[in-house]
Tab-separated table of C-alpha atoms in Angstrom:
chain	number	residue	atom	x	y	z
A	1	UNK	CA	20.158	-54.679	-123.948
A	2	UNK	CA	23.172	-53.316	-121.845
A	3	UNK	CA	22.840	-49.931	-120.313
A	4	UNK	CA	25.578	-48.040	-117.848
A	5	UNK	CA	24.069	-46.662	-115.129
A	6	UNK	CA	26.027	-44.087	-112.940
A	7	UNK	CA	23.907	-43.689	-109.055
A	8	UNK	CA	23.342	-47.066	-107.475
A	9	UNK	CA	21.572	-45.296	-104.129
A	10	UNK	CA	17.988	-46.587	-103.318
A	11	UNK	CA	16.552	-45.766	-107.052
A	12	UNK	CA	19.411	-46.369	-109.164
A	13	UNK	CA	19.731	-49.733	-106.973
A	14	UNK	CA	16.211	-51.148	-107.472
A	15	UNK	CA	16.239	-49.708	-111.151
A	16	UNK	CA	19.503	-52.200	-112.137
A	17	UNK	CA	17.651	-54.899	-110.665
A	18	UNK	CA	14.601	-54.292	-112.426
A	19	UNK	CA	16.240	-53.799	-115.707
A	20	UNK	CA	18.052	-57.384	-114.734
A	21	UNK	CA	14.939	-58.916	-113.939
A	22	UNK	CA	13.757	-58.081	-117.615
A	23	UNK	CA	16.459	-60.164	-119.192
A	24	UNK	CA	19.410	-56.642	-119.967
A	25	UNK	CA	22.503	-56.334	-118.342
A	26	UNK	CA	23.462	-53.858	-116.276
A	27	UNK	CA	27.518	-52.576	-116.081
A	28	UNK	CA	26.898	-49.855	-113.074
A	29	UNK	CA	28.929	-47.289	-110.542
A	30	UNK	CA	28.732	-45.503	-107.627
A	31	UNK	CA	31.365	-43.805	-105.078
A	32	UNK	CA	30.104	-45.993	-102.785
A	33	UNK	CA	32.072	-49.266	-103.218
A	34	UNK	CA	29.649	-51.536	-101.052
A	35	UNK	CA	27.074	-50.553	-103.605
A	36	UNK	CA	28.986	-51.396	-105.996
A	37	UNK	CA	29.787	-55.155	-104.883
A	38	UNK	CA	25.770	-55.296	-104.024
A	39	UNK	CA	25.394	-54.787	-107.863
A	40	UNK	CA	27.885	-57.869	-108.721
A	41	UNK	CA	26.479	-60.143	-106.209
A	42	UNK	CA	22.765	-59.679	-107.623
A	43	UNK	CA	24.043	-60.688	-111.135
A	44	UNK	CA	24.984	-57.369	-113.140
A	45	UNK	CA	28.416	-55.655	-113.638
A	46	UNK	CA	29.691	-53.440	-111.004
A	47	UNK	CA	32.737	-51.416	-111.945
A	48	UNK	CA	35.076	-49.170	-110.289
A	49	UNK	CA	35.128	-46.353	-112.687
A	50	UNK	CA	33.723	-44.289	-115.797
A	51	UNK	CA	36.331	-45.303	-117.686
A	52	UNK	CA	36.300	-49.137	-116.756
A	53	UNK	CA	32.052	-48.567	-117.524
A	54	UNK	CA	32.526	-47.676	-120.864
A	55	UNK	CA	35.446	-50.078	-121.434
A	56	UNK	CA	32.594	-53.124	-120.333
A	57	UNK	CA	29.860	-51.216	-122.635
A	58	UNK	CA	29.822	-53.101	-125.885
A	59	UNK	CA	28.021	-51.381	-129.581
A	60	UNK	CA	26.431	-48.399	-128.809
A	61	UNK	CA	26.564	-47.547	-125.588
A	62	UNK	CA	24.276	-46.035	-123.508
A	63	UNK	CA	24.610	-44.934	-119.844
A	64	UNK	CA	21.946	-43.228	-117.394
A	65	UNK	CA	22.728	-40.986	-114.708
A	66	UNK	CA	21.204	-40.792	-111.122
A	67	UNK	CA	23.103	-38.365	-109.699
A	68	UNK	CA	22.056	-34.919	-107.828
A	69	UNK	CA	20.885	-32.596	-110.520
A	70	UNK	CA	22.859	-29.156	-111.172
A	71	UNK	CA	26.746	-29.161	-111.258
A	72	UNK	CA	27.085	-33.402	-110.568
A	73	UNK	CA	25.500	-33.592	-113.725
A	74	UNK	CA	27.121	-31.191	-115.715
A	75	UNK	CA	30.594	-33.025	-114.665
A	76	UNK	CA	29.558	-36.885	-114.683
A	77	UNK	CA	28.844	-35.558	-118.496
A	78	UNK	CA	31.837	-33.849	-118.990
A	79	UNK	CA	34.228	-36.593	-117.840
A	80	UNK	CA	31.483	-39.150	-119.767
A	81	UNK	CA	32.296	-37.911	-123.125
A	82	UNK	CA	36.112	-37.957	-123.329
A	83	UNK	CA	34.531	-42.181	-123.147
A	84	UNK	CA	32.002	-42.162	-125.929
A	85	UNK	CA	31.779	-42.480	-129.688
A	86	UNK	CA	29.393	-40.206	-131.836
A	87	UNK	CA	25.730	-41.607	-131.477
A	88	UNK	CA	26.489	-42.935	-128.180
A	89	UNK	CA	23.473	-42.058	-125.942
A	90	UNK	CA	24.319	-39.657	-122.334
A	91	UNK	CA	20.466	-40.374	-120.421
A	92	UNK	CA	19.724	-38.006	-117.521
A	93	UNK	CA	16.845	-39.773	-115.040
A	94	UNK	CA	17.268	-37.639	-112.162
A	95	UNK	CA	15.188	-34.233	-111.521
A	96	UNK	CA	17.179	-32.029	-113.082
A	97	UNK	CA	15.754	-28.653	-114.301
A	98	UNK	CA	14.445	-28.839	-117.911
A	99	UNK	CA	16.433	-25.333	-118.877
A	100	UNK	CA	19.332	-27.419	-118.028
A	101	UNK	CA	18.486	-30.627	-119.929
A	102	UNK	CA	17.709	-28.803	-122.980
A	103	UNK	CA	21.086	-26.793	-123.023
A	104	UNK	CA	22.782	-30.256	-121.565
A	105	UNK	CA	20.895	-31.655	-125.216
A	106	UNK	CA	22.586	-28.823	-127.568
A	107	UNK	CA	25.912	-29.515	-125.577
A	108	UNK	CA	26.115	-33.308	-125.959
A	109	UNK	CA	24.835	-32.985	-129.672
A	110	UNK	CA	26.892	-30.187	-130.776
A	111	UNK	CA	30.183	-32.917	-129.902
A	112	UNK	CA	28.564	-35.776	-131.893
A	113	UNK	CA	26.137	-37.356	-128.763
A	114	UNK	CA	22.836	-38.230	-127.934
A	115	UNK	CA	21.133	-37.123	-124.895
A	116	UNK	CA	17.460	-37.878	-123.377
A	117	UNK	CA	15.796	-36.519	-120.787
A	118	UNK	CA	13.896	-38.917	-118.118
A	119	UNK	CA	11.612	-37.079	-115.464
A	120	UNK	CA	11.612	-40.874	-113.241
A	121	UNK	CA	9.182	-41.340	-110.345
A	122	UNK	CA	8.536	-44.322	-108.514
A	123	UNK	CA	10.517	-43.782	-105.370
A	124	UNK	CA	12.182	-46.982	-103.546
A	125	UNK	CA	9.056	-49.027	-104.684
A	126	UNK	CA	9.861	-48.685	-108.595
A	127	UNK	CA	11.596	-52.010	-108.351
A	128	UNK	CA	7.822	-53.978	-107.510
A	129	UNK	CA	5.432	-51.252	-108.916
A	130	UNK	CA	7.721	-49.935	-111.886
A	131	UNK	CA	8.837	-46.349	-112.534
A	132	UNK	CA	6.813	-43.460	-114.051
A	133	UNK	CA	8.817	-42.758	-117.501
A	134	UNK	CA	8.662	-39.044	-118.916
A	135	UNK	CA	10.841	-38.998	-121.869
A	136	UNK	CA	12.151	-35.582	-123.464
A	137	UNK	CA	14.529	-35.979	-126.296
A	138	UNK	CA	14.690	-36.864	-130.329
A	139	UNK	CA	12.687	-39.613	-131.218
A	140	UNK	CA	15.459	-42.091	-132.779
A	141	UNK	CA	17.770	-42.315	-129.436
A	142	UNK	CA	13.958	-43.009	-127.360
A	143	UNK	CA	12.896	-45.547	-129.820
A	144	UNK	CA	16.670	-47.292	-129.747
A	145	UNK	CA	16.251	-46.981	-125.669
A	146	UNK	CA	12.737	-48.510	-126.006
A	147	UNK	CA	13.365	-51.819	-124.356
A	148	UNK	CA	14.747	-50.738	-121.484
A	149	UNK	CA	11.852	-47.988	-120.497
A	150	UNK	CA	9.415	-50.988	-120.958
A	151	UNK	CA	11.396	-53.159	-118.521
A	152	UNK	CA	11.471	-50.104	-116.293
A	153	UNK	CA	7.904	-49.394	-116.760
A	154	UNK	CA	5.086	-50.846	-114.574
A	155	UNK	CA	4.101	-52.841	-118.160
A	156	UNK	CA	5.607	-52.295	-121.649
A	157	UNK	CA	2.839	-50.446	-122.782
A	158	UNK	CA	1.497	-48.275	-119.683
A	159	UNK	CA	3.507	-45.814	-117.210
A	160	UNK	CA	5.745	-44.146	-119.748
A	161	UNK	CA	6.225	-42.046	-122.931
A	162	UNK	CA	8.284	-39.657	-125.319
A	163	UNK	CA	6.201	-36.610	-123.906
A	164	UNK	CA	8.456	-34.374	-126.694
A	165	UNK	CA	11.673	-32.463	-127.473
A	166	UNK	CA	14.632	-32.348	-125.009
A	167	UNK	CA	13.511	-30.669	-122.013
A	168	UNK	CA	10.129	-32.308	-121.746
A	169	UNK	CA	10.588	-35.024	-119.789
A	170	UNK	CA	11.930	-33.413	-116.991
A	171	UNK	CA	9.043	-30.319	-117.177
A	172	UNK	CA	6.613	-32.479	-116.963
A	173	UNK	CA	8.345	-34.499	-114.039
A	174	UNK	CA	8.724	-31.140	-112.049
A	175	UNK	CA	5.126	-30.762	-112.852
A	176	UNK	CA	4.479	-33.509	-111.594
A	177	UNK	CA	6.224	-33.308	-108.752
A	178	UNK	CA	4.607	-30.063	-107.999
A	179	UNK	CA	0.995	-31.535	-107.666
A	180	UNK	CA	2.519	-34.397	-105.374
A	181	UNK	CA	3.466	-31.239	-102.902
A	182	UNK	CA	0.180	-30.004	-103.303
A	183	UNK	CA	-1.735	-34.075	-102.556
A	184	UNK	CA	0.579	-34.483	-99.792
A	185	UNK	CA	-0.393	-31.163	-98.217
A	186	UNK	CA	-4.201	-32.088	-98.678
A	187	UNK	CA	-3.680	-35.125	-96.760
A	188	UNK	CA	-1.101	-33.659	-94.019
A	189	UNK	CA	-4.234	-31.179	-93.503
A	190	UNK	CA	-7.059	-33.350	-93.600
A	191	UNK	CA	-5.356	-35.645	-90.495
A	192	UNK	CA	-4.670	-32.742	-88.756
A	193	UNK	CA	-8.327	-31.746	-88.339
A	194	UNK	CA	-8.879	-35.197	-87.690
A	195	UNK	CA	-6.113	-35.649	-85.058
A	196	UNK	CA	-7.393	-32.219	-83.376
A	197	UNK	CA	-10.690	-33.294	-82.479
A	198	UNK	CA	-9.577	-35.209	-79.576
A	199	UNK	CA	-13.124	-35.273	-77.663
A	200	UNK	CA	-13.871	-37.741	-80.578
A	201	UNK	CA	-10.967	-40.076	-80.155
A	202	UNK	CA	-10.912	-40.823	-84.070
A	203	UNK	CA	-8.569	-43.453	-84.769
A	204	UNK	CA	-6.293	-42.301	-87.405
A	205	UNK	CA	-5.156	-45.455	-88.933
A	206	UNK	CA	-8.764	-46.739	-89.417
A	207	UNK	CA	-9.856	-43.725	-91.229
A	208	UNK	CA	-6.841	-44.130	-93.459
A	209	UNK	CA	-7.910	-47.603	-94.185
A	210	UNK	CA	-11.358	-46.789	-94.870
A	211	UNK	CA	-10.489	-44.080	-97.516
A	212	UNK	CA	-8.432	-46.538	-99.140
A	213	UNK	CA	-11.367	-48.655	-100.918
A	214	UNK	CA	-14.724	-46.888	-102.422
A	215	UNK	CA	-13.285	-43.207	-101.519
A	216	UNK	CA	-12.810	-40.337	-104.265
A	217	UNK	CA	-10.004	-39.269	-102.674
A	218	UNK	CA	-8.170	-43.005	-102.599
A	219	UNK	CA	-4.563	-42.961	-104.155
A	220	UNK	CA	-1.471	-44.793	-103.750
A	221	UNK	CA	-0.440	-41.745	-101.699
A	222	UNK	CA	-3.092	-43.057	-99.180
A	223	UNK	CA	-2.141	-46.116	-99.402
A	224	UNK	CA	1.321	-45.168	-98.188
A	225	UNK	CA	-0.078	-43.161	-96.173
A	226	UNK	CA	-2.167	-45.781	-94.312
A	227	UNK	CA	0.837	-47.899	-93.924
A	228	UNK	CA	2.894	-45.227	-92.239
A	229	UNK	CA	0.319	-44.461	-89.900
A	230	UNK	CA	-0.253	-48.183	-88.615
A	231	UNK	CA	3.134	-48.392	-87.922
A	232	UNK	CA	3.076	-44.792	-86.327
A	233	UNK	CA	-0.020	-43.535	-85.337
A	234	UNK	CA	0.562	-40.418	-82.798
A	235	UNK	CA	3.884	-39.880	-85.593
A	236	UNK	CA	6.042	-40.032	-82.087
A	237	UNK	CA	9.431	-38.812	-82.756
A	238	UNK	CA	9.281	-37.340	-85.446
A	239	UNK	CA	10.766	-33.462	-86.017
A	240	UNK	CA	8.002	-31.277	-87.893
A	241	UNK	CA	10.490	-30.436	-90.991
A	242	UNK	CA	9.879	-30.961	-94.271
A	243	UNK	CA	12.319	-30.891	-97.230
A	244	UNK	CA	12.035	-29.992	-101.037
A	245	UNK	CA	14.442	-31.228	-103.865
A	246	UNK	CA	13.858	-28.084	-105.813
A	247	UNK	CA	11.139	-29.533	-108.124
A	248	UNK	CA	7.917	-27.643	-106.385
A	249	UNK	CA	10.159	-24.167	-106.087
A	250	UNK	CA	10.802	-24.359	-110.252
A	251	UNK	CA	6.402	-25.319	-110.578
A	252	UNK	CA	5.837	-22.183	-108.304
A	253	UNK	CA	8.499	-20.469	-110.860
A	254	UNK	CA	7.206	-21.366	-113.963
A	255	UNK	CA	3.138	-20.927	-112.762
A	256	UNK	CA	3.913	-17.122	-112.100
A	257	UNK	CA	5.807	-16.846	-115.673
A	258	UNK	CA	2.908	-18.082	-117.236
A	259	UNK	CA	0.808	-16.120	-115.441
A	260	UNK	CA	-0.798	-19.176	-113.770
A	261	UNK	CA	-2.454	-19.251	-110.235
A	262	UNK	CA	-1.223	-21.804	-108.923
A	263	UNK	CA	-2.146	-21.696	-105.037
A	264	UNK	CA	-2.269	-24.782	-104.038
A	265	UNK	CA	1.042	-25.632	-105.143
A	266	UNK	CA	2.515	-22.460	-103.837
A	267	UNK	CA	1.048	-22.945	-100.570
A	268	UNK	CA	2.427	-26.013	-100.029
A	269	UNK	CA	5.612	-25.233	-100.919
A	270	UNK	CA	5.751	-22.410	-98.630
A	271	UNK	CA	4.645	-24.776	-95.627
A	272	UNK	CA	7.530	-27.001	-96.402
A	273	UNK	CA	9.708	-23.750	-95.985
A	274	UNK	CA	7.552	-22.880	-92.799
A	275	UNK	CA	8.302	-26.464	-90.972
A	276	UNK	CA	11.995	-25.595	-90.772
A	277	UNK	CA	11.826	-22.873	-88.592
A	278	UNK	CA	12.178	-23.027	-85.233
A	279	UNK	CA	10.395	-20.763	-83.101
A	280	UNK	CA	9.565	-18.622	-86.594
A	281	UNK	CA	9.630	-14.712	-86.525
A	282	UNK	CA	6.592	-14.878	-88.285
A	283	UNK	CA	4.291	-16.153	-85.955
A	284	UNK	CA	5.832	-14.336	-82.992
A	285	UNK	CA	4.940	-11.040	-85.665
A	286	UNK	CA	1.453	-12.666	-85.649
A	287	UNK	CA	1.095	-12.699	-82.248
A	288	UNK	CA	2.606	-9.217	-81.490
A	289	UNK	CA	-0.094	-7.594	-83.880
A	290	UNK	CA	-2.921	-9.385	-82.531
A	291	UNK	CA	-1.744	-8.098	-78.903
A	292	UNK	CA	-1.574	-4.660	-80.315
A	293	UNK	CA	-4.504	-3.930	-82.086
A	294	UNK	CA	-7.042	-6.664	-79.679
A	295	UNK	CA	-5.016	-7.085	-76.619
A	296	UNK	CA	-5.033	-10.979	-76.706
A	297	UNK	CA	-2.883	-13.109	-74.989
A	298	UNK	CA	0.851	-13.071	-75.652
A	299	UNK	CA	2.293	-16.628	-74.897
């Protein structure tokens, strides 16, 4: 097949030359001209705008976007359909939020389009392993676009899936995502203790390694894990901040709507928030109560 993909960064990259490496062809942008020419060289089409993309696009067309979620989206769409015909298919495969893919879906439809929903995980390692596909949308634009999420896939028949109606594929990705805050924090914890108990001079990398084969708690997230750390063991120079995309604040969101507890999650969402402040009022508030009512040690 031939699919237009807008977002050529480190996912949208790997995913063109996946999708090339299945036998499709790939006609592709990006602001960024040098990924552009990167595109050409590997042996897809690199263009240097929408409306030379949808000139190259031949039949139906069909063109994915990996671009920032929130307003990029709403105008990569709005300058996209001015290109299209009726039944062409508008694919969004960042992590947008589902409220917005499911109005996005009424928008594009109610002007003649098609539009699917793909929560997309994988990371910069979806071009060897093969991206996590969770597909929201109706079923005959999924099942036209079905040869190009098996080529993305880690195998045509395992790693992805029409999960249900616009909206769906990108609730379930920001599910998703939401337990990976939660794993991560686990882990971040668990080395901690580890790294604390100097009189036993535990040797960080080693443990990681061990966990990796026979353990309950082995995961490609330890794997990773275990590779960061041999490279890095005492993690020297490195700043203790941690971002979020947006993904675990909308879980934490949704958890209390449903009335879910959702702790873990929450937690380590508000840790993330924690790392970025320097020198945080609220452990110097910490400290000033403990002084007042126990007279310990103000440092």
């Amino acid at each position: 097949m031939q699919l237009g993909l807008i977002g050529l960064g480190k996912m949208g990259g790997n995913m063109a030359e996946r999708l090339r490496l299945g036998g499709h062809q790939v006609v592709g942008f990006d602001f960024n001209a040098e990924a552009v020419a990167r595109l050409t060289v590997s042996g897809n089409v690199g263009v240097s705008s929408l409306d030379e993309l949808a000139r190259k696009l031949v039949g139906r067309k069909a063109i994915w976007m990996m671009v920032p979620q929130g307003a990029p989206v709403d105008e990569t769409i709005a300058k996209l359909v001015a290109l299209l015909n009726p039944g062409d298919i508008l694919i969004d495969g960042g992590n947008s939020n589902y409220k917005d893919s499911m109005r996005r879906y009424k928008e594009v439809k109610a002007k003649g389009f098609q539009f699917v929903d793909v929560g997309t995980s994988g990371g910069v390692w979806g071009l060897k392993e093969g991206y996590s596909l969770m597909i929201g949308g109706d079923k005959e634009p999924v099942e036209f676009l079905r040869p190009i999420f098996e080529a993305l896939a880690p195998a045509a028949d395992k790693g992805w899936g029409h999960v249900g109606s616009s909206g769906t594929g990108h609730f379930v990705k920001m599910v998703h995502n939401g337990i990976e805050y939660g794993l991560m924090q686990a882990y971040a914890e668990g080395f901690t203790i580890l790294e604390k108990k100097e009189e036993l001079d535990l040797n960080l990398p080693q443990i990681a390694e061990i966990w990796r084969h026979g353990s309950v708690v082995r995961s490609w997230l330890l794997d990773l894990t275990a590779e960061a750390l041999q490279r890095n063991p005492t993690l020297d120079g490195l700043e203790a901040y941690v971002a979020d995309s947006g993904e675990g604040r909308w879980t934490v969101f949704e958890a209390i709507d449903l009335n879910v507890s959702a702790p873990v999650i929450t937690e380590s969402l508000i840790r993330r928030i924690r790392s970025r402040e320097e020198n945080n009022f609220t452990d110097r508030m910490l400290s000033i109560m403990r002084n007042a009512f126990g007279d310990h040690e103000l440092k």
